[in-house]
Short mmCIF file of C-alpha atoms in Angstrom, two decimals:
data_model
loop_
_atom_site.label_atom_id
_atom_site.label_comp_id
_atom_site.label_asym_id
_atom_site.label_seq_id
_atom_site.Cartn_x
_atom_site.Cartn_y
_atom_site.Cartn_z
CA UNK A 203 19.88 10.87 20.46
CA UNK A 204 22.98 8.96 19.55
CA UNK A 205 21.69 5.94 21.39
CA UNK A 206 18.58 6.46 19.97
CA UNK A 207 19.89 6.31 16.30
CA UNK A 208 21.94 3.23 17.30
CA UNK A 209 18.37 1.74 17.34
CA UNK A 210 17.33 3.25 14.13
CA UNK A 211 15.13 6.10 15.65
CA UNK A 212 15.90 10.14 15.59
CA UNK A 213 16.98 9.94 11.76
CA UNK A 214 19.14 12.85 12.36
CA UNK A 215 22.60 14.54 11.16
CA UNK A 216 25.05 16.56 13.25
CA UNK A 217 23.85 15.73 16.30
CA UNK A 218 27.48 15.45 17.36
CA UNK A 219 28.52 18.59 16.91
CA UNK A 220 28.22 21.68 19.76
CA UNK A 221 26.33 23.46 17.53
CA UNK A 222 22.51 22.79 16.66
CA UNK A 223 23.39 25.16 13.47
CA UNK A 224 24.64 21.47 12.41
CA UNK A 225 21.45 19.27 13.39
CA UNK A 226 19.93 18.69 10.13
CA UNK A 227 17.27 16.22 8.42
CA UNK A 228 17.23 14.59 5.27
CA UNK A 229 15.42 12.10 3.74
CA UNK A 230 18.67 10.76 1.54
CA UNK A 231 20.95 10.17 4.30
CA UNK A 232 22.38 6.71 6.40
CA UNK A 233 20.47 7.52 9.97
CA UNK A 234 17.20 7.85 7.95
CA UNK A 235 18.03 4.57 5.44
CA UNK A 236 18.67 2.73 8.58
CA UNK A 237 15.53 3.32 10.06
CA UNK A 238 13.54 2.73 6.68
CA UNK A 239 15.41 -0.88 6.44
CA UNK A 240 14.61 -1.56 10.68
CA UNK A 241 10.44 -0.31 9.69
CA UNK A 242 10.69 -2.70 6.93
CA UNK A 243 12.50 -5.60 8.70
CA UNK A 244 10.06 -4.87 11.87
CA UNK A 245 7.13 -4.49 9.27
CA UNK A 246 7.85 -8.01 8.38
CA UNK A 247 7.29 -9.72 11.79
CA UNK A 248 4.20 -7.39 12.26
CA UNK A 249 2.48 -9.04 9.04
CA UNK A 250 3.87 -12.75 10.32
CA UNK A 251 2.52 -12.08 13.96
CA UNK A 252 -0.84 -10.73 12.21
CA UNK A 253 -1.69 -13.65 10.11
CA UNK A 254 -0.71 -16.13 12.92
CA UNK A 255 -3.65 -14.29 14.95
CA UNK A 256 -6.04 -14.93 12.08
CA UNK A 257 -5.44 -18.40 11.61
CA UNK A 258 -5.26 -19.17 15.77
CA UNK A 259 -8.03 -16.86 17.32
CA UNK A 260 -7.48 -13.74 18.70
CA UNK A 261 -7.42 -13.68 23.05
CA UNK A 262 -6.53 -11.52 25.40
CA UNK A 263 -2.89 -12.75 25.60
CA UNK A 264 -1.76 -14.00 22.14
CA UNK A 265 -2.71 -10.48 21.12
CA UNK A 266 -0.39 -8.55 23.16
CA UNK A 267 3.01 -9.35 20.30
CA UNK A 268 0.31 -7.19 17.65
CA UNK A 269 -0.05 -4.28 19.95
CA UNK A 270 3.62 -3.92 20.79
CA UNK A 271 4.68 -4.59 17.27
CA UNK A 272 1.96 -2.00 15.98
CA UNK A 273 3.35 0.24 18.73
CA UNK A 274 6.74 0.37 17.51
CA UNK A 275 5.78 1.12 14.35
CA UNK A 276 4.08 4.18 15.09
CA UNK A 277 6.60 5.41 17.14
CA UNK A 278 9.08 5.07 14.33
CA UNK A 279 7.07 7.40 12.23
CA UNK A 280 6.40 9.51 14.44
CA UNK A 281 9.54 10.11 16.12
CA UNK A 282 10.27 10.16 11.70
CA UNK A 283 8.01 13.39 11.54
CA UNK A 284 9.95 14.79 15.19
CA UNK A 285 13.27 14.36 13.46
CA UNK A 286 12.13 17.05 10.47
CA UNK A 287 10.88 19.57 12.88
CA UNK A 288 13.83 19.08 15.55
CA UNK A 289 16.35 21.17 14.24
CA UNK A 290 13.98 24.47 13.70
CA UNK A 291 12.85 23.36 17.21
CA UNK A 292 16.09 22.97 18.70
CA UNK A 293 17.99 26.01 17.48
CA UNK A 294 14.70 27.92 18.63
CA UNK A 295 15.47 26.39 22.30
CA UNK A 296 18.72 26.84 22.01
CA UNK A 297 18.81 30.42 21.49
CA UNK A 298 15.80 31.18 23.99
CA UNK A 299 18.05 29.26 26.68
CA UNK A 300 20.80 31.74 26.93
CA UNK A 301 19.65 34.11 28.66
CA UNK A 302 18.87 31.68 31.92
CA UNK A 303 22.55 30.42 31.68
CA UNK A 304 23.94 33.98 33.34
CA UNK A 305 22.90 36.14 35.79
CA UNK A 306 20.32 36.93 37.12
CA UNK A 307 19.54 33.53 36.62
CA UNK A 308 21.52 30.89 38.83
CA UNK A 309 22.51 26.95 38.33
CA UNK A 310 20.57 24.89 41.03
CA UNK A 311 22.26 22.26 42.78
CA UNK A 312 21.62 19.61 40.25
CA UNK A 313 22.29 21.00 36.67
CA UNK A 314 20.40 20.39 33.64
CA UNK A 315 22.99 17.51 32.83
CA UNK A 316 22.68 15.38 36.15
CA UNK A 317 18.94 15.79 35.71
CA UNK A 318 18.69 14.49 32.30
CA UNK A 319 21.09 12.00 32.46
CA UNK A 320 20.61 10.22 35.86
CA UNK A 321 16.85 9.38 34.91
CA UNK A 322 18.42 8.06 31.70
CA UNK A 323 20.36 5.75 32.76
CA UNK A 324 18.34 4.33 35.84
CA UNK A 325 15.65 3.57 33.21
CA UNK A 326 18.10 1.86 30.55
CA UNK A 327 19.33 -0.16 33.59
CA UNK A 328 15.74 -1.53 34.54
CA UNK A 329 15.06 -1.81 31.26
CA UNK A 330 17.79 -4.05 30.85
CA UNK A 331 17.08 -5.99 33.48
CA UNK A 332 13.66 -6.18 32.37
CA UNK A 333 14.37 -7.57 28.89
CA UNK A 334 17.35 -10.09 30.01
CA UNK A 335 14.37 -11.43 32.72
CA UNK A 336 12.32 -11.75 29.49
CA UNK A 337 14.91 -13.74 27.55
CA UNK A 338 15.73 -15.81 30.97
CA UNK A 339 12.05 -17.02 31.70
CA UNK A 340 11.40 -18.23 27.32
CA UNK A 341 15.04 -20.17 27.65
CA UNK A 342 14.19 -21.71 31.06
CA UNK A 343 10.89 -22.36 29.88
CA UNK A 344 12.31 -23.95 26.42
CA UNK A 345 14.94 -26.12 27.94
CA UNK A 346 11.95 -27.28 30.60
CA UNK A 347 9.87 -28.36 27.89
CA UNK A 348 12.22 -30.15 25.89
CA UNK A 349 13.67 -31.81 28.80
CA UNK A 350 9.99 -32.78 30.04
CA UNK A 351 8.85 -34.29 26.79
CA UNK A 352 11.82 -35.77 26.01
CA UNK A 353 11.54 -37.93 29.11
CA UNK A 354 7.61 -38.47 28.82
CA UNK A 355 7.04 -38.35 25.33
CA UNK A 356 10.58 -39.61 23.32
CA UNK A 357 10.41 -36.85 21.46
CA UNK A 358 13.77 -36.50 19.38
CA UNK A 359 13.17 -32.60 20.36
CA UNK A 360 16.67 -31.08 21.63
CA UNK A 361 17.90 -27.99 23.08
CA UNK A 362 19.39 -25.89 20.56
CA UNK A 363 19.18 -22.17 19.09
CA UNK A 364 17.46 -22.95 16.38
CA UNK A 365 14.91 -25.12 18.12
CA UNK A 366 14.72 -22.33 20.53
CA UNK A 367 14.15 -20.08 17.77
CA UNK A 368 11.38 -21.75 16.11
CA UNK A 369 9.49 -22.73 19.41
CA UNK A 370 9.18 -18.86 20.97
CA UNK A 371 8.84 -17.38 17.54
CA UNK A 372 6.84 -19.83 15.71
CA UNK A 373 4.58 -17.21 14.50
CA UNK A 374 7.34 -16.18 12.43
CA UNK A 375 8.01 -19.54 10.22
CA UNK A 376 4.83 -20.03 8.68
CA UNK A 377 5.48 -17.33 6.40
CA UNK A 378 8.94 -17.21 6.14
CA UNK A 379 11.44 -20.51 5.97
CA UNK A 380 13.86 -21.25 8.86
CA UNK A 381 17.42 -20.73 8.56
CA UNK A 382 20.05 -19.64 11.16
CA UNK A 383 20.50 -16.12 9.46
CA UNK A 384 16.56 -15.46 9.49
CA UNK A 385 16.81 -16.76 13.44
CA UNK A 386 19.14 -13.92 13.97
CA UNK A 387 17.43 -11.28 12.13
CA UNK A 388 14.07 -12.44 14.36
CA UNK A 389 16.33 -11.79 17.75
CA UNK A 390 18.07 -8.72 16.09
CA UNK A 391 14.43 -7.25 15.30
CA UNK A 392 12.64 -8.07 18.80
CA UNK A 393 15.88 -6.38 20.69
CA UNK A 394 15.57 -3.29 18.82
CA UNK A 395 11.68 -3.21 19.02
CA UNK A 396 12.10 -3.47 22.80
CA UNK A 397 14.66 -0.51 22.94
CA UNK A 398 12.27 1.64 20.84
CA UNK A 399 9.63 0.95 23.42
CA UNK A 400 11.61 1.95 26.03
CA UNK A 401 12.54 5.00 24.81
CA UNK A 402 9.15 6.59 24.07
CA UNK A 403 8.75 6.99 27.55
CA UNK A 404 12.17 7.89 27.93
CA UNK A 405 12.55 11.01 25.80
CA UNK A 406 9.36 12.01 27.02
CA UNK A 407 10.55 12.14 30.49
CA UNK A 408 14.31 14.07 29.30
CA UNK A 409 12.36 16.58 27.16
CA UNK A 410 10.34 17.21 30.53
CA UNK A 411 13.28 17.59 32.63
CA UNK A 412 14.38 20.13 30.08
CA UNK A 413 11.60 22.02 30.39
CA UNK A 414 10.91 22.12 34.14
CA UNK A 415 14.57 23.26 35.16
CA UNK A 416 13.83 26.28 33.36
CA UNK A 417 10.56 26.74 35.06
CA UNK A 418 12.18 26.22 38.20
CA UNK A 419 15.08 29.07 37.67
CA UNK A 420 12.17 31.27 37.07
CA UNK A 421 10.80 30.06 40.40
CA UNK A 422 14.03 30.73 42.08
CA UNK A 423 14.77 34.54 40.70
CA UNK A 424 10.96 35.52 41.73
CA UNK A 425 11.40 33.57 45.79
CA UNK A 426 14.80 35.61 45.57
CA UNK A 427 12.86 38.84 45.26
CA UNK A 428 10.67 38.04 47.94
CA UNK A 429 12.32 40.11 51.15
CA UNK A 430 13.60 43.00 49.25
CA UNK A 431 12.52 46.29 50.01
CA UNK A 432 12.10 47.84 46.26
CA UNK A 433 11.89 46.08 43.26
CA UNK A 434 11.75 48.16 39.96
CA UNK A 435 8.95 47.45 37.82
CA UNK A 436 10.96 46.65 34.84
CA UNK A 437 12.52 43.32 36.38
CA UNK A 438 8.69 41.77 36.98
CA UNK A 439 8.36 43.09 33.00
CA UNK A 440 11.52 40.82 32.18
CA UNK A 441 10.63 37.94 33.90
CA UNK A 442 7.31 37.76 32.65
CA UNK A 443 8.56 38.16 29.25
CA UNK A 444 10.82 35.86 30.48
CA UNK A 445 7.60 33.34 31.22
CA UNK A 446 6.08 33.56 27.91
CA UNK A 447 9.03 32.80 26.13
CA UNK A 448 8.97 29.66 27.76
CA UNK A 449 5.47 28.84 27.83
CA UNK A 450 5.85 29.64 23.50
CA UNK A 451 8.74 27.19 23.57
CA UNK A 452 6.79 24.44 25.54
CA UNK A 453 3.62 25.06 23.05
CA UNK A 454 6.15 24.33 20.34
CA UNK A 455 7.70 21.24 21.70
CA UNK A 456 3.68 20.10 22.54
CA UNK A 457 3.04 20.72 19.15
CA UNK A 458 6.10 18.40 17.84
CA UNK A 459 6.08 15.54 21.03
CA UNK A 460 2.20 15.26 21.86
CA UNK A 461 1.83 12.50 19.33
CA UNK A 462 4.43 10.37 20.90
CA UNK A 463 3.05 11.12 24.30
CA UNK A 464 -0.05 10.02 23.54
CA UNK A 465 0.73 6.61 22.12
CA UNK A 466 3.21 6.71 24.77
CA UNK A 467 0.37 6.78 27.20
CA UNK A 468 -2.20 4.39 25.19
CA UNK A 469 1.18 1.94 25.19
CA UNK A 470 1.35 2.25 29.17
CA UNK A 471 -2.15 1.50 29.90
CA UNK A 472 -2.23 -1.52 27.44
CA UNK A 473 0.69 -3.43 28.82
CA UNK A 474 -0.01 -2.46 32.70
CA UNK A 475 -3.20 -4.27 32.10
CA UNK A 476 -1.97 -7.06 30.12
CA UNK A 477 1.29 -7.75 32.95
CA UNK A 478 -1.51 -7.80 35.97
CA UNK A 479 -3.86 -10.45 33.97
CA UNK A 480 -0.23 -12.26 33.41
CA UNK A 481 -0.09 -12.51 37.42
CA UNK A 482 -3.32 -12.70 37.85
CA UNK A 483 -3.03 -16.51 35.94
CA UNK A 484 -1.38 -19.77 36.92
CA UNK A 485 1.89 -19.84 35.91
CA UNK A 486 4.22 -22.83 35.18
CA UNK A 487 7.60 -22.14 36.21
CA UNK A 488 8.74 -20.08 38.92
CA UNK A 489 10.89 -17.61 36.46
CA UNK A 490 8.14 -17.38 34.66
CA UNK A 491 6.56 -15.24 37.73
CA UNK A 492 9.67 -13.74 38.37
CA UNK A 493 9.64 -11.76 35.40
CA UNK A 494 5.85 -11.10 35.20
CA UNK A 495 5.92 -9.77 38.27
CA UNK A 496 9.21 -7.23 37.92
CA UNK A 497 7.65 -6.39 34.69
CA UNK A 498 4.39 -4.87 35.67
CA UNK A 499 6.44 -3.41 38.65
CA UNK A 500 8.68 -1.97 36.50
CA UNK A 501 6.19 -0.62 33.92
CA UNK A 502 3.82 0.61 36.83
CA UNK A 503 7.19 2.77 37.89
CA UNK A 504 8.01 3.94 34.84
CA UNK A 505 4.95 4.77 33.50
CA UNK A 506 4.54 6.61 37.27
CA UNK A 507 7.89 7.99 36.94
CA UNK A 508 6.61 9.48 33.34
CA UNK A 509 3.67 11.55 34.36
CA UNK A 510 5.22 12.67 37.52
CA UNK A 511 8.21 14.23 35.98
CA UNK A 512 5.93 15.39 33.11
CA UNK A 513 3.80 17.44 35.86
CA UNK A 514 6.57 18.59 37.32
CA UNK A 515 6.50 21.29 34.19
CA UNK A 516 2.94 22.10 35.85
CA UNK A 517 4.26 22.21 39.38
CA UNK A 518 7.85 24.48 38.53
CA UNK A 519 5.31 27.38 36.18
CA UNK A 520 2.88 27.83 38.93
CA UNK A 521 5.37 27.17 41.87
CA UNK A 522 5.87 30.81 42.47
CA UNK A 523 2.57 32.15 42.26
CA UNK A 524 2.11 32.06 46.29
CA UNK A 525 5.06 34.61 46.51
CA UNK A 526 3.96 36.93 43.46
CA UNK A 527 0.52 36.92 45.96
CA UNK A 528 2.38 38.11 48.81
CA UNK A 529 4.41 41.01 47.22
CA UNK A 530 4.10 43.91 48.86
CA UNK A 531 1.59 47.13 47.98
CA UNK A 532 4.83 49.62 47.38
CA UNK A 533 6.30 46.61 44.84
CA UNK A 534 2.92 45.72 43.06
CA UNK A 535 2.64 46.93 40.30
CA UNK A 536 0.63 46.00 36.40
CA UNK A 537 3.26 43.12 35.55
CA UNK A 538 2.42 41.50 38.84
CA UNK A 539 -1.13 41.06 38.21
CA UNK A 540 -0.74 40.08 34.77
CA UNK A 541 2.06 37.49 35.75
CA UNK A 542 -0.20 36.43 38.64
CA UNK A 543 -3.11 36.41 36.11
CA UNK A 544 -1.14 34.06 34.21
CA UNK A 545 0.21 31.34 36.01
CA UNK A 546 -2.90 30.94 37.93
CA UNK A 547 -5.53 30.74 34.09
CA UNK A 548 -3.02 29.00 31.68
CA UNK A 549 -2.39 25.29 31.71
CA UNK A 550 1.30 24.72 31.08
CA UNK A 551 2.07 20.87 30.76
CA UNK A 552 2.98 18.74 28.21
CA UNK A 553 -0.54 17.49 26.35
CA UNK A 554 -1.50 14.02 24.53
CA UNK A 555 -2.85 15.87 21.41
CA UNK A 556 -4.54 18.16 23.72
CA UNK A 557 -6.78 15.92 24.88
CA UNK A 558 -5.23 15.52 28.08
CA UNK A 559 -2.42 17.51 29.67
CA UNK A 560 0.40 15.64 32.06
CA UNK A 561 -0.14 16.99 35.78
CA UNK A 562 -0.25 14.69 38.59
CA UNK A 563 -4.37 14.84 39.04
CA UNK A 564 -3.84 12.52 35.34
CA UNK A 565 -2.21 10.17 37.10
CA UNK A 566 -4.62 9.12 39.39
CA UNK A 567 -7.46 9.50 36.61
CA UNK A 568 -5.13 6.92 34.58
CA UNK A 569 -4.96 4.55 37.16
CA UNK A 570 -9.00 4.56 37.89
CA UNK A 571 -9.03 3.41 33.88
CA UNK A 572 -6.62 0.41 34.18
CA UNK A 573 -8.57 -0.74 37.04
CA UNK A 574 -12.10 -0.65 35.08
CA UNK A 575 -9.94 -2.13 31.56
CA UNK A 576 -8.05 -5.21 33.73
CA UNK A 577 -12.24 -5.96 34.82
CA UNK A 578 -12.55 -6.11 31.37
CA UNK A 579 -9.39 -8.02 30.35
CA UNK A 580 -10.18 -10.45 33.12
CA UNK A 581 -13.65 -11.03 32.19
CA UNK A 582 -12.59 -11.64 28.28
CA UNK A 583 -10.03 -14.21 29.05
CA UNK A 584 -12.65 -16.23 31.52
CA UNK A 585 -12.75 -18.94 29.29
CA UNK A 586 -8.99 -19.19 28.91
CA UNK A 587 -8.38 -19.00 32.81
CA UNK A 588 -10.95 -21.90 33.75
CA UNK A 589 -8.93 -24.44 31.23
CA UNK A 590 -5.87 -23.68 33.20
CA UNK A 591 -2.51 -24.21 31.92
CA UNK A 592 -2.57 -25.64 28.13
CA UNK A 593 -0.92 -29.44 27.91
CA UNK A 594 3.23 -28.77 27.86
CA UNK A 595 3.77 -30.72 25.11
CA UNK A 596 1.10 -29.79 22.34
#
């Protein structure tokens, strides 16, 4: 969350402290005045990128820098409207937590910690990579073009960073004037816009990890009970009370996330489609398919590595069920078969606005759809693909 507010999202207070007592929201306070400035900044570019379409044509590529501006936006309101429900949410979690930090409850081999922050950091590391491939392939591509028509054409063109500037964000300077400050502020804005889009899928997959380690200690103290002779009634009673709890607390957490999961999973789709028509063209330089090619590699993984940890809150709830089948007849008992009862009926997964929960059957729905979409995508941009590459120099 502090890297999060770095990048103007998670407009939160106290989120330093030990105690989520401290987590507040407020509408008059510096996290939430920086992201208000960053929407407006951002909200800039969006209107400059939008009027640039109008006046060019719309195609299957140009439109892309709407959708991902448009995208961000969202997601900065909506993680907005997370950030005044987290701190009920997370003192609610907080408390219902305790009791699977002690016994009879054990901590598995990985803690919640490693699990959380691993992922985290794997994902800012590709995503790294992923941007700085980005920025590689529009510089080599710059300095290629003004070193080609220099020689061909005389133009006067040279390589500098404002001429860099202007060139891969000339949709930009129509509306506003050029000057080295505003070149900045363009660089400063896409950076940040590329973090935020990152981290959708990010949080998404923490808050999941979260989730399903609780799941899975559930798991583990019902597999434990498994080859003992007598267990009292009263401990099935506790750990399905035990169960609810935490299927309330992942209803809650639905209720609060399944916005930004479902944009999340709109933003996925778009862009895995839009980086295989990318390949699927003629490119001009070879770092130009360099990138394309980690990038829809690296958003095919992560949006994979999204829904799979996602379902893993699916797999962890219903995980014990085949042992609660096999308990004995002198330990069965009315808990049982309710417990049974409810594992096996209830869906517990994370949803998109309930109109689609995360388990791992979605992911193999989702990629049936970007198949039929890129036949779409590939049959609007036709007419683009049969001129070929456009003339360097125009």
């Amino acid at each position: 969350m502090l890297l999060g507010q770095c990048f103007a999202i998670m407009p939160l207070t106290g989120i330093r402290r030990a105690s989520p007592r401290h987590v507040h929201f407020r509408f008059k306070s510096v996290p939430m005045i920086v992201t208000l400035i960053f929407m407006m900044a951002s909200s800039v570019l969006t209107l400059c990128m939008l009027k640039y379409l109008l006046n060019i044509g719309v195609t299957a590529k140009n439109f892309v820098g709407q959708v991902f501006f448009t995208c961000v936006q969202c997601a900065c309101i909506l993680f907005i409207d997370l950030a005044r429900h987290w701190p009920s949410l997370i003192r609610y979690w907080t408390h219902l937590e305790l009791v699977f930090t002690k016994p009879p409850y054990e901590v598995l081999k990985r803690n919640l910690s490693q699990r959380v922050r691993q992922p985290a950091l794997i994902i800012i590391a590709l995503s790294l990579v992923e941007h700085s491939l980005y920025l590689s392939s529009a510089i080599v591509s710059y300095k290629q073009r003004v070193k080609f028509c220099t020689q061909n054409y005389n133009s006067t063109m040279g390589v500098s960073f404002d001429n860099y500037v202007k060139v891969n964000y000339d949709y930009v300077f129509p509306m506003l004037p050029y000057t080295r400050l505003i070149g900045v502020y363009v660089l400063l804005v896409n950076g940040t816009c590329t973090f935020i889009w990152n981290y959708m899928d990010l949080f998404i997959m923490m808050i999941s990890k979260g989730l399903a380690y609780r799941f899975e200690q559930i798991s583990k103290r019902i597999r434990r009970l498994e080859h003992e002779d007598r267990v009292p009634e009263t401990t099935f009673m506790e750990i399905r009370e035990h169960y609810v709890r935490m299927c309330e607390l992942l209803e809650r957490v639905d209720n609060v996330l399944s916005g930004i999961i479902l944009l999340s999973c709109a933003n996925n789709l778009y862009f895995v489609c839009c980086q295989l028509l990318n390949i699927f063209n003629k490119l001009r330089w070879p770092i130009n398919y360099v990138y394309f090619w980690y990038s829809m590699l690296y958003l095919v993984g992560r949006t994979a590595c999204v829904f799979l940890t996602a379902a893993t809150i699916n797999d962890e709830s219903k995980s014990a069920l085949s042992v609660l089948r096999r308990v004995s007849s002198k330990n069965w008992c009315v808990e049982v078969e309710r417990l049974i009862f409810q594992m096996s009926t209830q869906t517990v997964a994370l949803s998109g606005k309930k109109f689609y929960f995360l388990t791992r059957r979605l992911l193999f729905g989702m990629a049936g759809t970007i198949v039929t979409y890129e036949l779409v995508l590939l049959q609007f941009d036709e007419p683009n693909r049969r001129k070929g590459l456009l003339p360097l120099c125009a």
